[in-house]
Amino acid sequence: MKSSLKKIDSCNISLLKNIKLHENQEQYFSDGEVFEKYADNPKKYLIGMFGEEEIIGCFYLDFEENNLDQYFSNKSLVVLKGLSIRHNFQGKGIGKLAILEFLDTVPNLHFNKKIEIIVLSVNCKNIAAQRLYKSAGFIDTHEIYYGGKAGPQHVYYINVS
């Protein structure tokens, strides 16, 4: 299935309520409705993944200062958070395709700051997500972030400049 990426804003935010995760994944993140609070936040950039005009997933870029900055001194970074794919679309490679498509478009997106690296953290127990990000080219720093809601997290990054 081919997916396309579109910015999510207050006009189409209601589509996110259709994103439901497997029960065992809720320990790592929430269903799509949690994103609604970010619709008008200029420091959050929401991206929806669509297949034939149906939303199949989403993620967001967080431009606020965060705890992952400590691992990347003197780098202009943004944090990728909350990659969520509807449970009935998981396991089909959609997440990887969406991330690769997004990484291809980063140089053409215009943000208030230059982005050198994209950073993310993944729960140490979430092996499927770790495989996904590694297969998309993210590099494991071998640092552990202990502030995750479901426990320790590996810190990953990818250069985009």
C-alpha positions as a LaTeX table, in Angstrom:
\begin{tabular}{lrrr}
\hline
Residue & $x$ (\AA) & $y$ (\AA) & $z$ (\AA) \\
\hline
Met1 & 0.00 & 0.00 & 0.00 \\
Lys2 & 1.32 & 3.42 & $-0.92$ \\
Ser3 & 0.94 & 6.16 & 1.62 \\
Ser4 & 1.25 & 9.90 & 1.33 \\
Leu5 & 2.15 & 12.43 & 3.99 \\
Lys6 & 0.14 & 15.56 & 4.76 \\
Lys7 & 0.41 & 18.20 & 7.44 \\
Ile8 & $-2.25$ & 17.87 & 10.12 \\
Asp9 & $-3.79$ & 21.11 & 11.36 \\
Ser10 & $-7.03$ & 22.27 & 12.99 \\
Cys11 & $-8.94$ & 21.61 & 9.73 \\
Asn12 & $-8.22$ & 17.87 & 9.61 \\
Ile13 & $-7.24$ & 17.05 & 13.20 \\
Ser14 & $-10.47$ & 15.13 & 13.81 \\
Leu15 & $-9.20$ & 12.36 & 11.48 \\
Leu16 & $-6.70$ & 11.33 & 14.15 \\
Lys17 & $-9.43$ & 9.80 & 16.31 \\
Asn18 & $-9.43$ & 6.91 & 13.80 \\
Ile19 & $-5.91$ & 5.85 & 14.82 \\
Lys20 & $-6.19$ & 3.00 & 17.31 \\
Leu21 & $-3.19$ & 0.98 & 18.48 \\
His22 & $-2.93$ & $-2.62$ & 19.65 \\
Glu23 & $-3.55$ & $-2.88$ & 23.39 \\
Asn24 & 0.05 & $-3.96$ & 24.04 \\
Gln25 & 1.35 & $-0.79$ & 22.34 \\
Glu26 & $-0.58$ & 1.64 & 24.52 \\
Gln27 & 2.17 & 1.40 & 27.13 \\
Tyr28 & 4.47 & 3.19 & 24.67 \\
Phe29 & 2.07 & 5.75 & 23.23 \\
Ser30 & $-1.59$ & 6.64 & 23.00 \\
Asp31 & $-4.22$ & 6.48 & 20.28 \\
Gly32 & $-4.43$ & 9.31 & 17.75 \\
Glu33 & $-6.77$ & 11.44 & 19.84 \\
Val34 & $-3.85$ & 12.51 & 22.05 \\
Phe35 & $-2.52$ & 14.56 & 19.11 \\
Glu36 & $-5.55$ & 16.88 & 19.06 \\
Lys37 & $-4.04$ & 19.09 & 21.76 \\
Tyr38 & $-1.14$ & 19.86 & 19.40 \\
Ala39 & $-3.18$ & 21.09 & 16.42 \\
Asp40 & $-2.59$ & 24.79 & 17.00 \\
Asn41 & 0.75 & 24.58 & 18.81 \\
Pro42 & 3.41 & 26.26 & 16.65 \\
Lys43 & 6.13 & 24.15 & 18.31 \\
Lys44 & 4.52 & 20.89 & 17.19 \\
Tyr45 & 4.34 & 19.90 & 13.52 \\
Leu46 & 1.85 & 17.08 & 13.00 \\
Ile47 & 2.10 & 14.79 & 9.99 \\
Gly48 & $-0.56$ & 12.34 & 8.88 \\
Met49 & 0.01 & 9.23 & 6.79 \\
Phe50 & $-2.79$ & 8.66 & 4.30 \\
Gly51 & $-3.65$ & 5.73 & 2.07 \\
Glu52 & $-6.32$ & 6.44 & $-0.53$ \\
Glu53 & $-7.48$ & 9.47 & 1.52 \\
Glu54 & $-7.94$ & 7.36 & 4.66 \\
Ile55 & $-5.68$ & 8.22 & 7.58 \\
Ile56 & $-3.53$ & 5.26 & 8.53 \\
Gly57 & $-1.05$ & 6.83 & 10.92 \\
Cys58 & 0.66 & 9.93 & 12.20 \\
Phe59 & 3.67 & 11.34 & 14.00 \\
Tyr60 & 4.87 & 14.77 & 14.98 \\
Leu61 & 7.98 & 16.89 & 15.19 \\
Asp62 & 8.57 & 18.58 & 18.52 \\
Phe63 & 10.50 & 21.85 & 18.36 \\
Glu64 & 10.31 & 22.57 & 22.10 \\
Glu65 & 13.37 & 22.21 & 24.29 \\
Asn66 & 13.52 & 18.67 & 25.58 \\
Asn67 & 15.60 & 16.19 & 27.51 \\
Leu68 & 17.19 & 14.70 & 24.39 \\
Asp69 & 19.14 & 17.92 & 23.72 \\
Gln70 & 21.71 & 16.76 & 26.29 \\
Tyr71 & 22.95 & 14.04 & 23.93 \\
Phe72 & 23.62 & 16.36 & 20.99 \\
Ser73 & 25.59 & 19.45 & 21.97 \\
Asn74 & 25.85 & 22.21 & 19.40 \\
Lys75 & 23.42 & 20.56 & 17.00 \\
Ser76 & 20.21 & 22.04 & 15.67 \\
Leu77 & 17.72 & 19.26 & 16.21 \\
Val78 & 14.07 & 18.38 & 16.19 \\
Val79 & 12.53 & 15.39 & 17.95 \\
Leu80 & 10.33 & 12.94 & 16.08 \\
Lys81 & 7.63 & 11.65 & 18.42 \\
Gly82 & 4.56 & 9.51 & 18.58 \\
Leu83 & 4.76 & 7.45 & 15.40 \\
Ser84 & 1.42 & 5.66 & 15.48 \\
Ile85 & $-0.05$ & 3.38 & 12.82 \\
Arg86 & $-3.57$ & 2.00 & 12.96 \\
His87 & $-3.40$ & $-1.57$ & 14.19 \\
Asn88 & $-4.97$ & $-3.03$ & 11.03 \\
Phe89 & $-2.23$ & $-1.41$ & 8.87 \\
Gln90 & 0.75 & $-2.52$ & 10.96 \\
Gly91 & 3.30 & $-5.03$ & 9.72 \\
Lys92 & 2.99 & $-3.91$ & 6.08 \\
Gly93 & 6.05 & $-1.64$ & 5.91 \\
Ile94 & 3.97 & 1.55 & 5.96 \\
Gly95 & 5.87 & 3.06 & 8.89 \\
Lys96 & 9.22 & 2.62 & 7.19 \\
Leu97 & 7.95 & 3.98 & 3.87 \\
Ala98 & 6.45 & 7.00 & 5.62 \\
Ile99 & 9.67 & 7.76 & 7.49 \\
Leu100 & 11.75 & 7.42 & 4.32 \\
Glu101 & 9.34 & 9.68 & 2.43 \\
Phe102 & 9.47 & 12.19 & 5.26 \\
Leu103 & 13.29 & 12.16 & 5.35 \\
Asp104 & 13.32 & 12.88 & 1.60 \\
Thr105 & 11.06 & 15.91 & 2.10 \\
Val106 & 12.84 & 17.44 & 5.12 \\
Pro107 & 15.17 & 19.60 & 2.99 \\
Asn108 & 12.11 & 21.13 & 1.28 \\
Leu109 & 10.22 & 21.94 & 4.47 \\
His110 & 10.56 & 25.40 & 5.90 \\
Phe111 & 10.78 & 25.65 & 9.67 \\
Asn112 & 11.78 & 28.54 & 11.91 \\
Lys113 & 15.19 & 26.96 & 12.41 \\
Lys114 & 17.61 & 24.92 & 10.36 \\
Ile115 & 17.46 & 21.23 & 11.21 \\
Glu116 & 20.72 & 19.28 & 11.23 \\
Ile117 & 19.52 & 16.10 & 12.90 \\
Ile118 & 16.28 & 14.38 & 13.77 \\
Val119 & 16.31 & 12.68 & 17.15 \\
Leu120 & 13.95 & 10.18 & 18.74 \\
Ser121 & 13.82 & 7.82 & 21.66 \\
Val122 & 12.40 & 4.29 & 21.68 \\
Asn123 & 11.46 & 2.21 & 24.68 \\
Cys124 & 14.10 & $-0.46$ & 25.33 \\
Lys125 & 11.37 & $-3.14$ & 25.25 \\
Asn126 & 9.88 & $-1.97$ & 21.94 \\
Ile127 & 12.00 & $-4.13$ & 19.65 \\
Ala128 & 9.72 & $-3.68$ & 16.62 \\
Ala129 & 10.09 & 0.12 & 16.75 \\
Gln130 & 13.85 & $-0.16$ & 17.19 \\
Arg131 & 14.05 & $-2.35$ & 14.07 \\
Leu132 & 11.87 & 0.09 & 12.14 \\
Tyr133 & 14.01 & 3.14 & 12.90 \\
Lys134 & 17.29 & 1.31 & 12.26 \\
Ser135 & 15.98 & 0.06 & 8.91 \\
Ala136 & 15.11 & 3.66 & 7.98 \\
Gly137 & 18.69 & 4.77 & 8.66 \\
Phe138 & 18.51 & 6.06 & 12.23 \\
Ile139 & 21.64 & 5.45 & 14.30 \\
Asp140 & 21.56 & 4.16 & 17.88 \\
Thr141 & 23.68 & 6.41 & 20.11 \\
His142 & 23.90 & 3.64 & 22.73 \\
Glu143 & 22.75 & 6.24 & 25.24 \\
Ile144 & 19.79 & 5.46 & 27.48 \\
Tyr145 & 17.20 & 8.10 & 28.33 \\
Tyr146 & 15.50 & 7.32 & 31.64 \\
Gly147 & 12.61 & 9.79 & 31.37 \\
Gly148 & 10.24 & 7.72 & 29.23 \\
Lys149 & 6.71 & 7.14 & 30.51 \\
Ala150 & 7.06 & 3.36 & 30.08 \\
Gly151 & 10.69 & 3.03 & 31.14 \\
Pro152 & 14.21 & 3.49 & 29.74 \\
Gln153 & 14.61 & 4.41 & 26.08 \\
His154 & 17.31 & 4.11 & 23.44 \\
Val155 & 18.25 & 7.41 & 21.78 \\
Tyr156 & 18.47 & 7.46 & 17.97 \\
Tyr157 & 19.34 & 10.14 & 15.43 \\
Ile158 & 19.75 & 10.73 & 11.73 \\
Asn159 & 21.61 & 13.55 & 9.96 \\
Val160 & 19.46 & 15.53 & 7.56 \\
Ser161 & 21.70 & 18.47 & 6.66 \\
\hline
\end{tabular}
